[in-house]
Amino acid sequence: SPYREIPVDVVGQDAHQELSLLASRKSMTLLKNDNNTLPFPKGLKVAIIGPSVNRSDDLIGKNAGPICPDGTLSCYQGLVQAVRDLNEGGEVRFYEDVNISGPAIDLAMWADLVILAPADDAGREGHDRYTISLNETQSQLCLEVINAVATKKPVVVVLINGGTVSI
């Protein structure tokens, strides 16, 4: 058989982790940076809005993917924690419920900077994608938040997905 079992002690070695980090960094794409919003200054009030902004497991994709050496997902930092770590002297609040836009807009109005992280929930294992667009709930939430605050403060959209997304 051309397949062989890989010993468990081979998975997750430092060299593999470094290569994975390098590949992740090289695959990030900054599509637009109006008014040099990024990198944002420290010490801001930051609102992060999206269904999985505080879930590090969403960063590894829809499949089981790699796991941390301790067998959990604890080595993957979620978006909220990453922004908190970078935003020294500032405050970070997040909102995960995408079905009610009112609280999300209130949070966005409170902030100096808004980060929208809409979910790409269509491309799960065993589920076909019929469109490359965000689902209607995600699109509507993004539009409502952007329309409420875009002329008053910067808005950053972060897409974490493994396939094409039309926005």
mmCIF file of C-alpha atoms in Angstrom:
data_model
loop_
_atom_site.group_PDB
_atom_site.id
_atom_site.type_symbol
_atom_site.label_atom_id
_atom_site.label_comp_id
_atom_site.label_asym_id
_atom_site.label_seq_id
_atom_site.Cartn_x
_atom_site.Cartn_y
_atom_site.Cartn_z
ATOM 1 C CA SER A 1 0.000 0.000 0.000
ATOM 2 C CA PRO A 2 1.308 3.514 -0.788
ATOM 3 C CA TYR A 3 -0.068 4.750 2.526
ATOM 4 C CA ARG A 4 1.761 4.332 5.770
ATOM 5 C CA GLU A 5 0.922 5.236 9.303
ATOM 6 C CA ILE A 6 2.701 8.354 10.533
ATOM 7 C CA PRO A 7 4.015 8.032 14.077
ATOM 8 C CA VAL A 8 2.264 10.404 16.495
ATOM 9 C CA ASP A 9 5.562 11.925 17.646
ATOM 10 C CA VAL A 10 6.155 13.240 14.088
ATOM 11 C CA VAL A 11 3.021 15.423 14.134
ATOM 12 C CA GLY A 12 3.303 18.905 15.610
ATOM 13 C CA GLN A 13 7.092 19.198 15.697
ATOM 14 C CA ASP A 14 8.562 22.706 15.954
ATOM 15 C CA ALA A 15 9.648 22.691 12.304
ATOM 16 C CA HIS A 16 6.098 21.796 11.236
ATOM 17 C CA GLN A 17 4.612 24.523 13.433
ATOM 18 C CA GLU A 18 7.040 27.094 11.995
ATOM 19 C CA LEU A 19 6.207 26.063 8.426
ATOM 20 C CA SER A 20 2.481 26.263 9.175
ATOM 21 C CA LEU A 21 2.905 29.758 10.640
ATOM 22 C CA LEU A 22 4.919 30.869 7.615
ATOM 23 C CA ALA A 23 2.277 29.502 5.219
ATOM 24 C CA SER A 24 -0.474 31.254 7.175
ATOM 25 C CA ARG A 25 1.336 34.576 7.106
ATOM 26 C CA LYS A 26 2.048 34.310 3.389
ATOM 27 C CA SER A 27 -1.565 33.440 2.581
ATOM 28 C CA MET A 28 -3.010 36.543 4.267
ATOM 29 C CA THR A 29 -4.115 39.212 1.833
ATOM 30 C CA LEU A 30 -4.795 42.856 2.579
ATOM 31 C CA LEU A 31 -7.300 43.803 -0.107
ATOM 32 C CA LYS A 32 -7.749 47.435 0.789
ATOM 33 C CA ASN A 33 -6.448 49.837 3.435
ATOM 34 C CA ASP A 34 -8.271 53.133 3.050
ATOM 35 C CA ASN A 35 -6.859 55.990 5.126
ATOM 36 C CA ASN A 36 -4.128 53.647 6.428
ATOM 37 C CA THR A 37 -6.513 52.162 8.975
ATOM 38 C CA LEU A 38 -4.151 49.234 9.524
ATOM 39 C CA PRO A 39 -2.132 48.760 11.527
ATOM 40 C CA PHE A 40 -4.386 50.472 14.040
ATOM 41 C CA PRO A 41 -2.899 52.462 16.924
ATOM 42 C CA LYS A 42 -2.887 51.000 20.420
ATOM 43 C CA GLY A 43 -5.166 52.207 23.172
ATOM 44 C CA LEU A 44 -8.430 52.245 21.212
ATOM 45 C CA LYS A 45 -11.908 51.069 22.096
ATOM 46 C CA VAL A 46 -12.327 48.192 19.626
ATOM 47 C CA ALA A 47 -15.586 46.396 18.805
ATOM 48 C CA ILE A 48 -15.274 42.968 17.182
ATOM 49 C CA ILE A 49 -18.485 41.679 15.641
ATOM 50 C CA GLY A 50 -19.121 38.264 14.106
ATOM 51 C CA PRO A 51 -20.329 34.782 14.971
ATOM 52 C CA SER A 52 -16.963 33.203 15.657
ATOM 53 C CA VAL A 53 -14.761 36.083 16.797
ATOM 54 C CA ASN A 54 -14.010 34.402 20.107
ATOM 55 C CA ARG A 55 -13.631 30.838 18.787
ATOM 56 C CA SER A 56 -10.088 29.814 18.043
ATOM 57 C CA ASP A 57 -11.280 26.509 16.552
ATOM 58 C CA ASP A 58 -12.806 28.390 13.596
ATOM 59 C CA LEU A 59 -9.316 29.515 12.608
ATOM 60 C CA ILE A 60 -8.264 25.989 11.688
ATOM 61 C CA GLY A 61 -11.042 25.551 9.162
ATOM 62 C CA LYS A 62 -14.106 23.406 8.854
ATOM 63 C CA ASN A 63 -12.247 20.107 9.017
ATOM 64 C CA ALA A 64 -10.587 18.678 12.098
ATOM 65 C CA GLY A 65 -7.256 20.074 10.932
ATOM 66 C CA PRO A 66 -4.149 20.276 13.036
ATOM 67 C CA ILE A 67 -4.410 20.113 16.780
ATOM 68 C CA CYS A 68 -2.124 21.442 19.470
ATOM 69 C CA PRO A 69 0.556 19.247 21.049
ATOM 70 C CA ASP A 70 -1.608 18.838 24.165
ATOM 71 C CA GLY A 71 -4.471 17.422 22.065
ATOM 72 C CA THR A 72 -6.688 20.501 22.421
ATOM 73 C CA LEU A 73 -7.070 23.692 20.410
ATOM 74 C CA SER A 74 -5.520 25.851 23.141
ATOM 75 C CA CYS A 75 -2.520 26.871 21.022
ATOM 76 C CA TYR A 76 -4.768 28.711 18.543
ATOM 77 C CA GLN A 77 -5.504 32.244 19.616
ATOM 78 C CA GLY A 78 -8.926 33.633 18.705
ATOM 79 C CA LEU A 79 -9.426 37.029 17.091
ATOM 80 C CA VAL A 80 -10.631 38.693 20.291
ATOM 81 C CA GLN A 81 -7.592 37.618 22.292
ATOM 82 C CA ALA A 82 -5.195 38.559 19.493
ATOM 83 C CA VAL A 83 -6.638 42.072 19.290
ATOM 84 C CA ARG A 84 -6.599 42.396 23.096
ATOM 85 C CA ASP A 85 -2.930 41.450 23.149
ATOM 86 C CA LEU A 86 -2.106 44.033 20.453
ATOM 87 C CA ASN A 87 -4.292 46.826 21.829
ATOM 88 C CA GLU A 88 -2.254 47.774 24.902
ATOM 89 C CA GLY A 89 -4.009 50.384 27.018
ATOM 90 C CA GLY A 90 -7.261 49.973 25.114
ATOM 91 C CA GLU A 91 -10.475 48.039 25.544
ATOM 92 C CA VAL A 92 -11.889 45.277 23.362
ATOM 93 C CA ARG A 93 -15.514 44.159 23.397
ATOM 94 C CA PHE A 94 -17.106 41.591 21.136
ATOM 95 C CA TYR A 95 -20.532 40.554 19.924
ATOM 96 C CA GLU A 96 -21.225 37.087 18.501
ATOM 97 C CA ASP A 97 -24.993 36.908 17.899
ATOM 98 C CA VAL A 98 -25.559 37.797 14.240
ATOM 99 C CA ASN A 99 -29.328 37.461 14.295
ATOM 100 C CA ILE A 100 -29.934 40.733 16.152
ATOM 101 C CA SER A 101 -28.229 43.782 14.675
ATOM 102 C CA GLY A 102 -29.320 46.377 17.288
ATOM 103 C CA PRO A 103 -26.781 45.403 19.989
ATOM 104 C CA ALA A 104 -24.074 45.036 17.322
ATOM 105 C CA ILE A 105 -24.749 48.579 16.116
ATOM 106 C CA ASP A 106 -24.729 49.884 19.703
ATOM 107 C CA LEU A 107 -21.355 48.231 20.268
ATOM 108 C CA ALA A 108 -20.025 49.645 17.001
ATOM 109 C CA MET A 109 -21.165 53.136 18.004
ATOM 110 C CA TRP A 110 -19.265 52.789 21.318
ATOM 111 C CA ALA A 111 -15.991 51.878 19.614
ATOM 112 C CA ASP A 112 -13.191 53.902 18.041
ATOM 113 C CA LEU A 113 -12.568 51.052 15.569
ATOM 114 C CA VAL A 114 -14.926 48.309 14.380
ATOM 115 C CA ILE A 115 -13.763 44.882 13.214
ATOM 116 C CA LEU A 116 -16.356 42.820 11.348
ATOM 117 C CA ALA A 117 -15.632 39.110 11.028
ATOM 118 C CA PRO A 118 -18.504 37.542 9.072
ATOM 119 C CA ALA A 119 -18.676 33.765 8.977
ATOM 120 C CA ASP A 120 -18.253 31.601 5.916
ATOM 121 C CA ASP A 121 -20.568 28.805 7.013
ATOM 122 C CA ALA A 122 -21.403 27.347 3.616
ATOM 123 C CA GLY A 123 -18.301 25.261 2.924
ATOM 124 C CA ARG A 124 -18.497 22.565 5.566
ATOM 125 C CA GLU A 125 -17.501 18.978 4.971
ATOM 126 C CA GLY A 126 -20.397 17.113 3.408
ATOM 127 C CA HIS A 127 -22.297 20.295 2.507
ATOM 128 C CA ASP A 128 -22.193 21.719 -0.990
ATOM 129 C CA ARG A 129 -21.891 25.429 -1.572
ATOM 130 C CA TYR A 130 -24.510 26.890 -3.848
ATOM 131 C CA THR A 131 -23.130 30.422 -3.772
ATOM 132 C CA ILE A 132 -19.861 32.127 -2.942
ATOM 133 C CA SER A 133 -21.658 34.987 -1.195
ATOM 134 C CA LEU A 134 -21.973 35.399 2.530
ATOM 135 C CA ASN A 135 -25.341 34.246 3.789
ATOM 136 C CA GLU A 136 -28.107 36.847 3.973
ATOM 137 C CA THR A 137 -27.877 37.271 7.757
ATOM 138 C CA GLN A 138 -24.145 37.948 7.627
ATOM 139 C CA SER A 139 -24.434 40.330 4.685
ATOM 140 C CA GLN A 140 -27.267 42.267 6.319
ATOM 141 C CA LEU A 141 -25.422 42.585 9.627
ATOM 142 C CA CYS A 142 -22.291 43.873 7.900
ATOM 143 C CA LEU A 143 -24.247 46.395 5.836
ATOM 144 C CA GLU A 144 -26.194 47.679 8.847
ATOM 145 C CA VAL A 145 -23.071 48.139 10.969
ATOM 146 C CA ILE A 146 -21.117 49.752 8.138
ATOM 147 C CA ASN A 147 -23.976 52.109 7.272
ATOM 148 C CA ALA A 148 -24.351 53.102 10.926
ATOM 149 C CA VAL A 149 -20.702 53.945 11.606
ATOM 150 C CA ALA A 150 -18.632 54.107 8.421
ATOM 151 C CA THR A 151 -18.590 57.892 8.142
ATOM 152 C CA LYS A 152 -17.758 58.276 11.835
ATOM 153 C CA LYS A 153 -15.026 55.687 12.399
ATOM 154 C CA PRO A 154 -12.893 53.087 10.619
ATOM 155 C CA VAL A 155 -14.318 49.642 9.890
ATOM 156 C CA VAL A 156 -12.103 46.633 9.192
ATOM 157 C CA VAL A 157 -13.532 43.451 7.653
ATOM 158 C CA VAL A 158 -11.662 40.245 8.446
ATOM 159 C CA LEU A 159 -12.540 37.186 6.389
ATOM 160 C CA ILE A 160 -11.356 33.875 7.800
ATOM 161 C CA ASN A 161 -12.207 31.204 5.290
ATOM 162 C CA GLY A 162 -10.732 28.524 3.132
ATOM 163 C CA GLY A 163 -12.556 29.289 -0.094
ATOM 164 C CA THR A 164 -13.669 32.114 -2.309
ATOM 165 C CA VAL A 165 -16.100 34.576 -0.757
ATOM 166 C CA SER A 166 -17.880 37.309 -2.668
ATOM 167 C CA ILE A 167 -18.555 40.416 -0.625
#
